[in-house]
């Protein structure tokens, strides 16, 4: 019917379109439209008709799709609800309903039924989850991990699982109530033994548990705090029990040592009777309270003070014994006791062990220490011999002089053995260190280092002595060369006709009246033994000699005139100047420094005058003489510190004669008064005459 009606409609439409097309053809003929224009307009009309039909078809398709989508969504929701509730989804065929609109109405009615069933199931889940939440918060303080409502899982199986879980939580809650009750009882018993207030402890853990009308807290935190507090109190109980038992054992030991009467022991019988008791046996009230432990501790301390007074004396003796052994073996307490703690903190057994260990160490070091003692004795003799050799009066005859000479001979013999002793000690020390794998210490320092330093120092001293001998040999060669050129100069001591000796007062007689520069040279080279000063002294004498030659060769007339002036000055000084002491000198009294200085000046002028005469007489020889084969160094000894044998270019030194003769003494009136002063003479004792201590004529006049 639908097709017939449609075909009739299409037929009528086709007739109408044909008529309209004919009418349009007539109009185009009248207008005179071209065929191409007519074809284009016809094609346009056809396209417009097709577009209109196509639009209508698209709208119809869209409406059909919307209805189908609604049906599919409802079917999917029904399937989701069935899946969430764990039921089989309903089978639905839209074709069985005839049209899509009827199918849509059927699906909507089924969806409403499934939604009501889902709401009922969610209510059941909510009730179970509510109870789970409350009990889990009481037990754990938080909700159970899977105790929440899931929209996609509302099956009967899950509902049964939640109900089982709720039953388990209810059973656990009952168990925890019993556990908390037991813990409170244990806490009460511990506080009773330790002398503590149980209510204060419970209030610290959970204030709500103090009131008995309120339901007890069975949360994990409360049980954990109770367990921790009980464990802590049990540890305190064990600690105090052990402390009390140790005090009781100490009491029994000291009572036995000090013979304490039974009346005094009876006060602590309740403690000493539990010296071997277990933890569970300490149930008496306040038996382990802090006051009981302190009281017992004070009693032990009182007895220990009595005991320590006797032990301190014994420890002091042992420490002194250990220090004495260390001193004899040249060990330090740090070497014997290698620890961060002090020696004062050691007990009797440790000190006894250290004494035994130190004695064994001393026995192992005995052989080397004996060698070291011999070496130290030899070093002392060496030091004494050096002091003895520096003494200028060592050959003077006196009381005990022969004993000193014998000791010097023995010291020299022992001195020759020192290198062998040192070498032997070094070999033994090295063998000892290699065997024991540690350094041999001597008074806190390594003995091998001490011996090596001593050997080095001894070698340096030996090199210095060898250098001094070489310098003395060089000085002798220079003196021989000087005597070859100028001849030997007789000593003033031999001119006087008697032997020069030292006076008993310690003041030299004629040696003090010699040339001060020459005397300082001899004093430095013989007494100090300084190698550098010896070089300077020897080379300075040679420099004076060469400077005299060069000055005489360069200006002969100047040297002769200067010599004549010196002669005139010396002759006038001898005739017109008289040296007189302000005080009358007594026998064996020391000469004043002023007199000695004047006498030295007079002797120096006389020596210089003689040297000038010799230089004048040999003037011609020095002009033709060949230059010296050895170089010389200009300058005084105090201004040079030579470090090697290289010699600088010589310079002409300044003479010291004008300095000493610059001030010409005033002429003295040679009248009767002068003659009377000259006629005065000094009195000399027998010892001074025997020793040869007589002043020169210039001073005596």
XYZ file of C-alpha atoms in Angstrom:
701
model
C 0.000 0.000 0.000
C 2.855 2.220 0.922
C 4.527 1.407 -2.395
C 1.356 2.046 -4.414
C 0.811 5.355 -2.781
C 4.383 6.279 -3.406
C 4.236 5.301 -7.063
C 1.081 7.346 -7.569
C 2.685 10.318 -5.939
C 5.736 9.937 -8.150
C 3.447 9.673 -11.233
C 1.622 12.850 -10.390
C 4.842 14.572 -9.694
C 6.289 13.426 -13.007
C 3.207 14.770 -14.891
C 3.504 18.093 -13.131
C 7.183 18.338 -13.899
C 6.523 17.477 -17.563
C 3.912 20.220 -17.857
C 6.146 22.736 -16.216
C 8.970 21.749 -18.539
C 6.764 22.293 -21.607
C 5.671 25.668 -20.299
C 9.319 26.584 -19.740
C 10.118 25.440 -23.297
C 7.486 27.769 -24.707
C 8.854 30.688 -22.715
C 12.390 29.998 -23.898
C 11.172 29.889 -27.504
C 9.515 33.234 -27.094
C 12.554 34.678 -25.439
C 14.869 33.078 -27.917
C 17.221 31.289 -25.511
C 19.938 29.270 -27.076
C 20.120 25.533 -26.781
C 23.251 25.622 -24.657
C 21.624 28.014 -22.278
C 18.573 25.848 -22.100
C 20.675 22.741 -21.340
C 22.542 24.515 -18.566
C 19.348 25.698 -16.935
C 17.843 22.230 -17.112
C 20.915 20.681 -15.498
C 20.762 23.270 -12.729
C 17.104 22.449 -12.087
C 17.960 18.765 -11.867
C 20.765 19.425 -9.338
C 18.467 21.479 -7.159
C 15.930 18.741 -7.123
C 18.544 16.164 -6.226
C 19.890 18.322 -3.392
C 16.453 18.710 -1.919
C 15.788 14.976 -2.022
C 19.206 14.239 -0.575
C 18.590 16.612 2.359
C 15.378 14.939 3.216
C 17.029 11.532 3.066
C 19.818 12.654 5.407
C 17.372 13.943 7.993
C 15.533 10.655 7.953
C 18.735 8.714 8.442
C 19.730 10.931 11.388
C 16.447 10.327 13.154
C 16.804 6.592 12.687
C 20.367 6.682 14.069
C 19.292 8.606 17.180
C 16.642 6.049 18.012
C 19.084 3.223 17.496
C 21.666 4.966 19.733
C 19.133 5.388 22.526
C 18.254 1.739 22.332
C 21.943 0.761 22.352
C 22.710 3.012 25.354
C 19.860 1.618 27.379
C 20.875 -1.918 26.516
C 24.473 -1.144 27.522
C 23.383 0.364 30.860
C 21.259 -2.695 31.544
C 24.258 -4.884 30.759
C 26.487 -2.773 33.077
C 24.047 -3.061 35.979
C 23.813 -6.774 35.467
C 27.577 -7.078 35.367
C 27.981 -4.966 38.556
C 25.425 -7.081 40.397
C 26.943 -10.294 39.100
C 23.908 -11.384 37.072
C 23.516 -12.534 33.479
C 22.622 -9.713 31.030
C 19.148 -9.806 29.328
C 18.950 -10.760 25.624
C 17.002 -8.155 23.543
C 16.247 -8.141 19.755
C 14.866 -4.824 18.384
C 13.446 -6.534 15.242
C 11.045 -8.537 17.334
C 9.233 -5.350 18.376
C 8.442 -4.297 14.757
C 9.623 -0.688 14.774
C 12.450 1.142 16.460
C 10.130 3.267 18.562
C 8.485 0.229 20.134
C 11.870 -1.325 20.780
C 12.924 1.861 22.531
C 9.941 1.779 24.857
C 10.646 -1.847 25.815
C 14.296 -1.179 26.643
C 13.451 1.835 28.824
C 11.038 -0.216 30.965
C 13.691 -2.925 31.546
C 16.258 -0.282 32.511
C 14.001 1.146 35.242
C 13.632 -2.276 36.843
C 17.420 -2.855 36.918
C 18.025 0.539 38.494
C 15.661 -0.254 41.376
C 17.451 -3.563 41.982
C 20.840 -1.810 42.028
C 19.659 0.743 44.607
C 18.536 -2.010 46.942
C 21.907 -3.798 46.637
C 23.834 -0.583 47.370
C 21.859 -0.107 50.582
C 22.962 -3.546 51.805
C 26.605 -2.734 51.025
C 26.376 0.592 52.858
C 25.202 -1.030 56.088
C 28.061 -3.565 56.097
C 30.670 -0.935 55.220
C 29.430 1.353 58.007
C 30.074 -1.304 60.643
C 33.443 -2.119 59.099
C 34.465 1.512 59.226
C 33.575 1.937 62.894
C 35.309 -1.236 64.090
C 38.405 -0.685 61.953
C 38.752 2.864 63.257
C 38.584 1.515 66.814
C 41.185 -1.139 66.106
C 43.541 0.490 63.634
C 42.621 4.154 63.736
C 41.823 4.075 60.024
C 39.476 2.340 57.581
C 40.172 -1.118 56.194
C 41.962 -1.082 52.867
C 39.100 -2.621 50.784
C 36.182 -1.433 52.920
C 34.655 1.052 50.464
C 31.708 1.059 48.106
C 32.438 0.135 44.496
C 29.718 1.000 41.965
C 31.058 -1.560 39.533
C 31.171 -4.385 42.054
C 27.866 -4.941 43.820
C 27.760 -8.676 43.527
C 26.474 -10.989 46.199
C 29.925 -12.570 46.435
C 31.541 -9.297 47.444
C 28.758 -8.627 49.899
C 29.442 -11.946 51.580
C 33.189 -11.166 51.734
C 32.530 -7.865 53.479
C 30.254 -9.569 55.961
C 32.973 -12.127 56.751
C 35.502 -9.324 57.193
C 33.151 -7.575 59.567
C 32.856 -10.741 61.624
C 36.671 -11.034 61.841
C 36.979 -7.461 63.044
C 34.396 -8.072 65.714
C 36.329 -11.107 66.940
C 39.604 -9.153 66.897
C 38.030 -6.398 68.915
C 37.038 -8.876 71.590
C 40.553 -10.312 71.616
C 42.048 -6.880 71.974
C 39.829 -6.046 74.883
C 41.208 -9.092 76.662
C 44.788 -8.148 75.693
C 44.408 -4.610 76.989
C 43.056 -5.946 80.246
C 46.056 -8.262 80.644
C 48.453 -5.434 79.837
C 46.875 -3.209 82.429
C 47.312 -5.946 85.023
C 50.976 -6.404 84.071
C 51.515 -2.652 84.206
C 49.965 -2.545 87.646
C 52.248 -5.303 88.982
C 55.380 -3.656 87.523
C 54.497 -0.288 89.004
C 53.923 -1.956 92.352
C 57.379 -3.575 92.365
C 59.130 -0.444 91.082
C 57.285 1.872 93.451
C 55.459 3.864 90.737
C 51.868 5.169 90.469
C 49.953 3.072 87.925
C 47.330 5.764 87.285
C 49.959 8.237 86.181
C 51.351 5.728 83.726
C 47.881 4.903 82.322
C 47.078 8.599 81.994
C 50.272 9.115 80.017
C 49.333 6.278 77.651
C 45.561 6.885 77.204
C 43.657 9.364 79.389
C 40.264 7.827 78.454
C 41.165 4.542 80.136
C 41.372 6.114 83.583
C 37.550 6.277 83.788
C 36.235 2.709 84.027
C 32.755 3.638 82.725
C 34.113 4.494 79.304
C 34.776 1.723 76.815
C 38.457 0.787 76.783
C 40.544 1.949 73.893
C 41.720 -1.039 71.843
C 43.452 0.811 69.020
C 46.819 -0.193 67.670
C 48.412 2.936 69.096
C 47.104 2.235 72.593
C 48.195 -1.393 72.536
C 51.562 -0.363 71.117
C 52.064 2.242 73.839
C 51.046 -0.231 76.514
C 53.419 -2.839 75.137
C 56.253 -0.316 74.898
C 55.647 0.961 78.417
C 55.515 -2.565 79.835
C 58.711 -3.466 77.987
C 60.397 -0.320 79.248
C 59.320 -0.982 82.827
C 60.431 -4.591 82.514
C 63.874 -3.402 81.330
C 64.020 -0.995 84.254
C 63.044 -3.841 86.540
C 65.761 -6.107 85.099
C 68.339 -3.327 85.288
C 67.487 -2.511 88.879
C 67.350 -6.203 89.721
C 70.845 -6.735 88.285
C 72.085 -3.615 90.004
C 70.572 -4.688 93.287
C 72.035 -8.184 92.942
C 75.476 -6.740 92.132
C 75.246 -4.473 95.167
C 74.164 -7.430 97.258
C 77.133 -9.475 96.006
C 79.456 -6.550 96.751
C 77.975 -6.273 100.222
C 78.528 -9.950 100.901
C 82.114 -9.714 99.620
C 82.976 -6.650 101.685
C 81.173 -8.016 104.719
C 83.335 -11.083 104.436
C 86.497 -8.977 104.068
C 85.654 -6.580 106.885
C 83.967 -9.051 109.261
C 80.726 -7.038 109.490
C 78.506 -8.082 112.445
C 75.240 -9.939 111.808
C 73.125 -7.124 113.276
C 74.259 -4.814 110.478
C 73.828 -7.524 107.847
C 70.252 -8.215 108.935
C 69.144 -4.800 107.641
C 69.779 -5.948 104.074
C 68.625 -9.549 104.388
C 65.599 -8.977 102.093
C 68.077 -7.943 99.377
C 70.870 -10.444 99.911
C 68.360 -13.308 99.998
C 67.471 -12.605 96.354
C 71.020 -12.522 95.034
C 70.268 -15.432 92.664
C 66.497 -14.888 92.237
C 64.781 -14.634 88.835
C 62.782 -11.699 87.551
C 59.441 -13.338 88.274
C 60.420 -13.819 91.940
C 60.633 -10.072 92.583
C 57.006 -9.403 93.521
C 57.317 -7.539 96.841
C 56.052 -4.002 96.908
C 58.727 -1.328 96.291
C 61.552 -3.845 96.513
C 63.057 -2.368 93.343
C 62.120 1.249 93.956
C 64.679 3.933 93.252
C 64.930 4.772 96.940
C 65.802 1.171 97.817
C 68.485 1.016 95.127
C 69.994 4.374 96.175
C 70.049 3.338 99.816
C 71.809 0.110 98.920
C 74.220 1.948 96.612
C 75.218 4.389 99.344
C 75.941 1.493 101.674
C 78.161 -0.096 99.034
C 79.935 3.217 98.417
C 80.559 3.617 102.128
C 82.168 0.211 102.287
C 84.128 0.836 99.078
C 85.615 4.018 100.524
C 86.946 1.986 103.396
C 88.314 -0.565 100.977
C 89.798 1.990 98.562
C 91.936 3.614 101.238
C 93.825 0.365 101.599
C 93.995 -0.299 97.875
C 95.316 3.184 97.029
C 98.433 2.635 99.063
C 99.080 -0.666 97.337
C 98.460 0.861 93.894
C 100.771 3.753 94.673
C 103.596 1.377 95.512
C 103.043 -0.579 92.313
C 103.013 2.608 90.218
C 106.244 3.760 91.819
C 107.740 0.374 91.084
C 106.655 0.634 87.437
C 108.046 4.171 87.095
C 111.339 3.079 88.643
C 111.662 0.203 86.190
C 110.891 2.568 83.303
C 113.467 5.049 84.561
C 116.183 2.416 84.844
C 115.440 1.023 81.396
C 115.017 4.522 79.867
C 111.448 3.791 78.819
C 108.507 6.172 78.999
C 105.111 5.235 80.355
C 103.629 6.127 76.946
C 105.861 3.489 75.340
C 104.928 0.812 77.876
C 101.260 1.776 78.208
C 100.088 2.579 74.665
C 96.535 3.708 75.403
C 94.468 6.875 75.426
C 93.700 6.457 79.128
C 95.962 7.693 81.877
C 98.126 5.422 83.974
C 96.229 6.635 87.025
C 93.057 4.908 85.802
C 94.550 1.410 85.785
C 93.631 -1.139 88.397
C 95.894 -3.415 90.360
C 95.856 -6.321 87.906
C 96.614 -4.089 84.934
C 99.545 -2.434 86.685
C 100.856 -5.840 87.731
C 100.628 -6.957 84.113
C 102.468 -3.809 82.983
C 105.224 -4.412 85.528
C 105.716 -7.952 84.237
C 105.702 -6.720 80.655
C 108.172 -3.931 81.470
C 110.543 -6.333 83.201
C 110.530 -8.568 80.136
C 111.190 -5.532 77.945
C 114.050 -4.462 80.224
C 115.591 -7.921 79.975
C 115.478 -7.726 76.177
C 117.048 -4.242 76.223
C 119.679 -5.023 78.850
C 122.568 -5.772 76.491
C 122.009 -2.656 74.385
C 121.538 -0.428 77.429
C 124.838 -1.600 78.892
C 126.558 -0.585 75.667
C 124.756 2.754 75.746
C 125.936 3.376 79.307
C 129.523 2.753 78.224
C 129.031 5.125 75.315
C 127.590 7.838 77.591
C 130.536 7.483 79.983
C 132.891 7.835 77.017
C 130.978 10.934 75.874
C 131.345 12.467 79.328
C 135.071 11.799 79.233
C 135.195 13.295 75.736
C 133.473 16.452 76.969
C 135.831 16.670 79.922
C 138.845 16.191 77.635
C 137.681 19.020 75.369
C 137.398 21.345 78.354
C 140.786 20.155 79.556
C 142.425 20.835 76.193
C 141.010 24.362 76.162
C 142.559 25.087 79.550
C 145.838 27.032 79.115
C 146.976 26.147 82.652
C 146.657 22.379 82.228
C 150.442 21.825 82.342
C 151.079 23.951 85.423
C 152.548 22.032 88.307
C 150.246 21.871 91.282
C 148.470 19.615 93.691
C 146.721 16.768 91.860
C 148.173 17.695 88.461
C 149.551 14.194 87.894
C 146.088 12.717 88.536
C 144.609 15.055 85.954
C 147.246 14.009 83.420
C 146.503 10.342 84.069
C 142.799 10.974 83.624
C 143.517 12.772 80.353
C 145.544 9.784 79.120
C 142.722 7.397 80.033
C 140.186 9.716 78.396
C 142.191 9.778 75.155
C 142.396 5.982 75.190
C 138.657 5.724 75.811
C 137.995 8.363 73.155
C 139.567 6.165 70.503
C 137.065 3.400 71.336
C 133.955 5.558 70.854
C 133.513 4.868 67.088
C 133.674 1.133 67.696
C 131.201 1.375 70.577
C 128.793 3.445 68.492
C 129.050 1.063 65.533
C 128.411 -1.929 67.811
C 125.351 -0.258 69.338
C 123.975 0.636 65.898
C 124.340 -2.955 64.684
C 122.690 -4.345 67.800
C 119.856 -1.808 67.641
C 119.181 -2.591 63.977
C 119.146 -6.317 64.707
C 116.832 -5.722 67.692
C 114.422 -3.594 65.617
C 114.432 -6.093 62.757
C 113.707 -8.978 65.116
C 110.904 -7.256 67.044
C 109.498 -5.115 64.234
C 109.492 -1.887 66.264
C 111.752 1.063 67.013
C 114.173 1.015 69.938
C 113.171 4.043 72.026
C 115.473 5.696 74.553
C 113.832 8.282 76.838
C 111.117 8.933 74.262
C 113.434 9.238 71.229
C 114.640 6.665 68.761
C 118.112 5.485 69.797
C 119.198 4.846 66.208
C 118.495 8.488 65.294
C 120.444 9.688 68.342
C 123.459 7.573 67.393
C 123.340 8.675 63.759
C 123.173 12.336 64.790
C 126.086 11.798 67.155
C 128.146 10.117 64.418
C 127.424 12.992 62.046
C 128.370 15.588 64.671
C 131.534 13.699 65.557
C 132.535 13.525 61.895
C 131.977 17.277 61.565
C 134.173 17.908 64.605
C 136.863 15.644 63.178
C 136.734 17.563 59.898
C 137.094 20.815 61.801
C 140.114 19.490 63.695
C 141.711 18.337 60.443
C 141.081 21.756 58.939
C 142.637 23.410 61.995
C 145.740 21.238 61.624
C 145.977 22.187 57.963
C 145.644 25.854 58.845
C 148.371 25.576 61.486
C 150.593 23.895 58.937
C 149.884 26.704 56.475
C 150.610 29.259 59.178
C 153.980 27.592 59.850
C 154.808 27.759 56.149
C 153.905 31.442 56.061
C 156.046 32.113 59.128
C 158.962 30.261 57.547
C 158.550 32.282 54.344
C 158.392 35.478 56.382
C 161.578 34.557 58.253
C 163.267 33.705 54.957
C 162.493 37.158 53.573
C 162.968 39.311 56.669
C 164.813 37.108 59.137
C 163.613 35.891 62.494
C 162.636 38.414 65.138
C 164.059 37.715 68.608
C 161.515 37.483 71.373
C 161.609 40.208 74.048
C 161.514 37.484 76.674
C 164.859 36.056 75.519
C 166.406 39.523 75.410
C 165.701 40.062 79.078
C 167.761 37.010 79.971
C 165.209 35.043 81.925
C 162.374 32.611 81.094
C 158.888 33.989 80.812
C 156.345 32.264 83.043
C 152.878 32.904 84.442
C 152.315 34.644 87.731
C 150.286 33.163 90.520
C 147.638 35.907 90.281
C 146.530 34.746 86.829
C 147.864 37.908 85.033
C 150.470 37.220 82.331
C 153.756 39.023 82.707
C 155.345 39.850 79.377
C 152.796 38.255 77.041
C 150.341 40.996 77.996
C 152.841 43.601 76.811
C 153.114 42.245 73.271
C 151.391 43.421 70.131
C 147.629 43.259 70.842
C 146.834 42.230 67.256
C 149.339 39.382 67.378
C 148.150 38.351 70.842
C 144.521 38.241 69.734
C 145.547 36.105 66.752
C 147.315 33.544 68.935
C 144.500 33.554 71.492
C 141.791 32.908 68.918
C 143.687 30.204 67.039
C 144.712 28.256 70.162
C 141.763 28.611 72.520
C 138.623 28.949 70.426
C 139.650 26.551 67.695
C 137.462 28.361 65.179
C 138.440 27.345 61.679
C 137.130 30.503 60.067
C 139.013 32.772 62.507
C 142.190 30.775 61.953
C 141.926 31.295 58.212
C 141.389 35.010 58.700
C 144.277 35.341 61.175
C 146.782 33.470 59.005
C 145.830 35.245 55.808
C 145.774 38.618 57.589
C 149.398 38.227 58.736
C 150.353 37.371 55.203
C 148.416 40.397 53.972
C 150.326 42.694 56.340
C 153.576 41.327 55.006
C 152.611 41.860 51.354
C 151.172 45.299 52.070
C 154.500 46.267 53.653
C 156.350 45.118 50.532
C 154.031 46.944 48.144
C 154.079 50.179 50.146
C 157.882 50.087 50.356
C 158.229 49.420 46.611
C 155.801 52.127 45.502
C 157.026 55.094 47.524
C 160.551 54.744 48.921
C 160.951 58.334 49.982
C 157.622 58.311 51.764
C 158.579 55.173 53.719
C 161.994 56.674 54.682
C 160.396 59.917 55.822
C 157.800 58.076 57.817
C 160.549 55.959 59.415
C 162.510 59.086 60.350
C 159.401 60.578 61.886
C 158.850 57.446 63.901
C 162.425 57.500 65.113
C 162.163 61.123 66.170
C 158.871 60.495 67.918
C 160.212 57.420 69.703
C 163.423 59.197 70.814
C 161.526 62.197 72.103
C 159.104 59.904 73.932
C 161.990 58.048 75.577
C 163.691 61.241 76.691
C 160.735 63.397 77.734
C 157.925 60.992 78.769
C 157.828 59.036 82.010
C 155.120 56.484 82.900
C 154.288 56.658 86.568
C 151.580 54.897 88.588
C 149.222 57.001 90.682
C 149.273 54.488 93.542
C 152.210 52.758 95.183
C 152.092 49.103 94.150
C 152.538 46.406 96.759
C 154.163 43.033 96.121
C 151.943 40.343 94.494
C 149.210 42.926 93.792
C 147.699 43.006 90.258
C 148.820 45.670 87.854
C 146.155 48.281 87.041
C 144.665 48.195 83.531
C 145.802 51.745 82.820
C 149.446 50.891 83.456
C 149.236 47.755 81.356
C 147.643 49.621 78.458
C 150.400 52.232 78.526
C 153.061 49.540 78.673
C 151.447 47.747 75.740
C 151.438 50.957 73.724
C 155.112 51.499 74.463
C 156.034 47.952 73.445
C 153.961 48.218 70.310
C 155.701 51.456 69.334
C 159.080 49.853 69.908
C 158.169 46.784 67.796
C 156.781 48.929 65.033
C 159.892 51.108 65.032
C 162.098 48.032 64.641
C 159.943 46.705 61.790
C 160.226 50.077 60.039
C 164.015 49.950 60.377
C 164.074 46.482 58.828
C 161.813 47.663 56.000
C 164.101 50.635 55.308
C 167.254 48.506 55.250
C 165.743 45.967 52.802
C 164.076 48.550 50.585
C 166.108 47.684 47.560
C 165.510 43.973 47.963
C 161.736 44.378 48.080
C 161.743 46.502 44.927
C 163.473 43.736 42.990
C 161.811 40.831 44.766
C 159.347 38.693 42.900
C 155.696 38.879 43.923
C 154.546 36.261 46.405
C 153.360 32.968 45.032
C 150.376 32.880 47.395
C 147.461 35.337 47.220
C 146.396 37.268 50.275
C 143.245 38.760 51.704
C 143.002 42.324 52.891
C 140.951 43.382 55.866
C 140.726 42.578 59.536
C 139.714 39.257 60.966
C 136.519 40.586 62.512
C 135.128 41.733 59.142
C 135.442 38.447 57.241
C 133.840 35.027 57.373
C 135.388 32.944 54.614
C 133.412 29.892 53.543
C 135.794 28.442 50.970
C 139.448 28.758 49.958
C 138.762 31.222 47.131
C 140.672 34.491 47.875
C 139.564 37.975 46.673
C 141.814 40.600 45.039
C 144.167 42.098 47.691
C 143.861 45.703 48.787
C 146.337 47.817 50.727
C 145.282 47.821 54.409
C 145.528 50.805 56.658
C 148.404 50.750 59.133
C 147.620 51.006 62.798
C 150.862 52.793 63.713
C 149.600 56.351 63.138
C 146.605 55.572 65.357
C 148.854 54.574 68.228
C 151.397 57.357 67.745
C 149.014 60.139 66.788
C 148.973 61.638 70.279
C 152.476 62.792 71.208
C 152.967 62.965 74.974
C 153.994 66.299 76.453
C 157.657 66.716 77.284
C 158.406 66.394 80.942
C 160.739 68.742 82.665
C 163.918 66.835 83.425
C 164.930 68.651 86.559
C 165.747 67.505 90.052
C 162.134 66.384 90.569
C 162.249 64.166 87.519
C 165.529 62.713 88.581
C 164.115 61.897 91.971
C 161.073 60.209 90.352
C 163.309 58.203 88.078
C 165.404 57.037 90.921
C 162.326 55.469 92.534
C 161.974 51.697 91.963
C 159.275 49.076 92.607
C 159.695 46.367 95.175
C 159.330 42.782 93.881
C 158.652 39.748 96.041
C 160.642 36.558 95.812
C 157.805 34.792 93.963
C 157.573 37.621 91.408
C 161.313 37.571 90.820
C 161.266 33.770 90.484
C 158.299 33.903 88.116
C 159.941 36.622 86.049
C 157.189 39.176 86.578
C 159.020 42.504 86.151
C 157.671 45.599 84.501
C 159.476 47.119 81.494
C 161.758 50.055 81.950
C 159.318 52.518 80.451
C 156.867 51.721 83.229
C 159.504 51.334 85.951
C 160.890 54.795 85.154
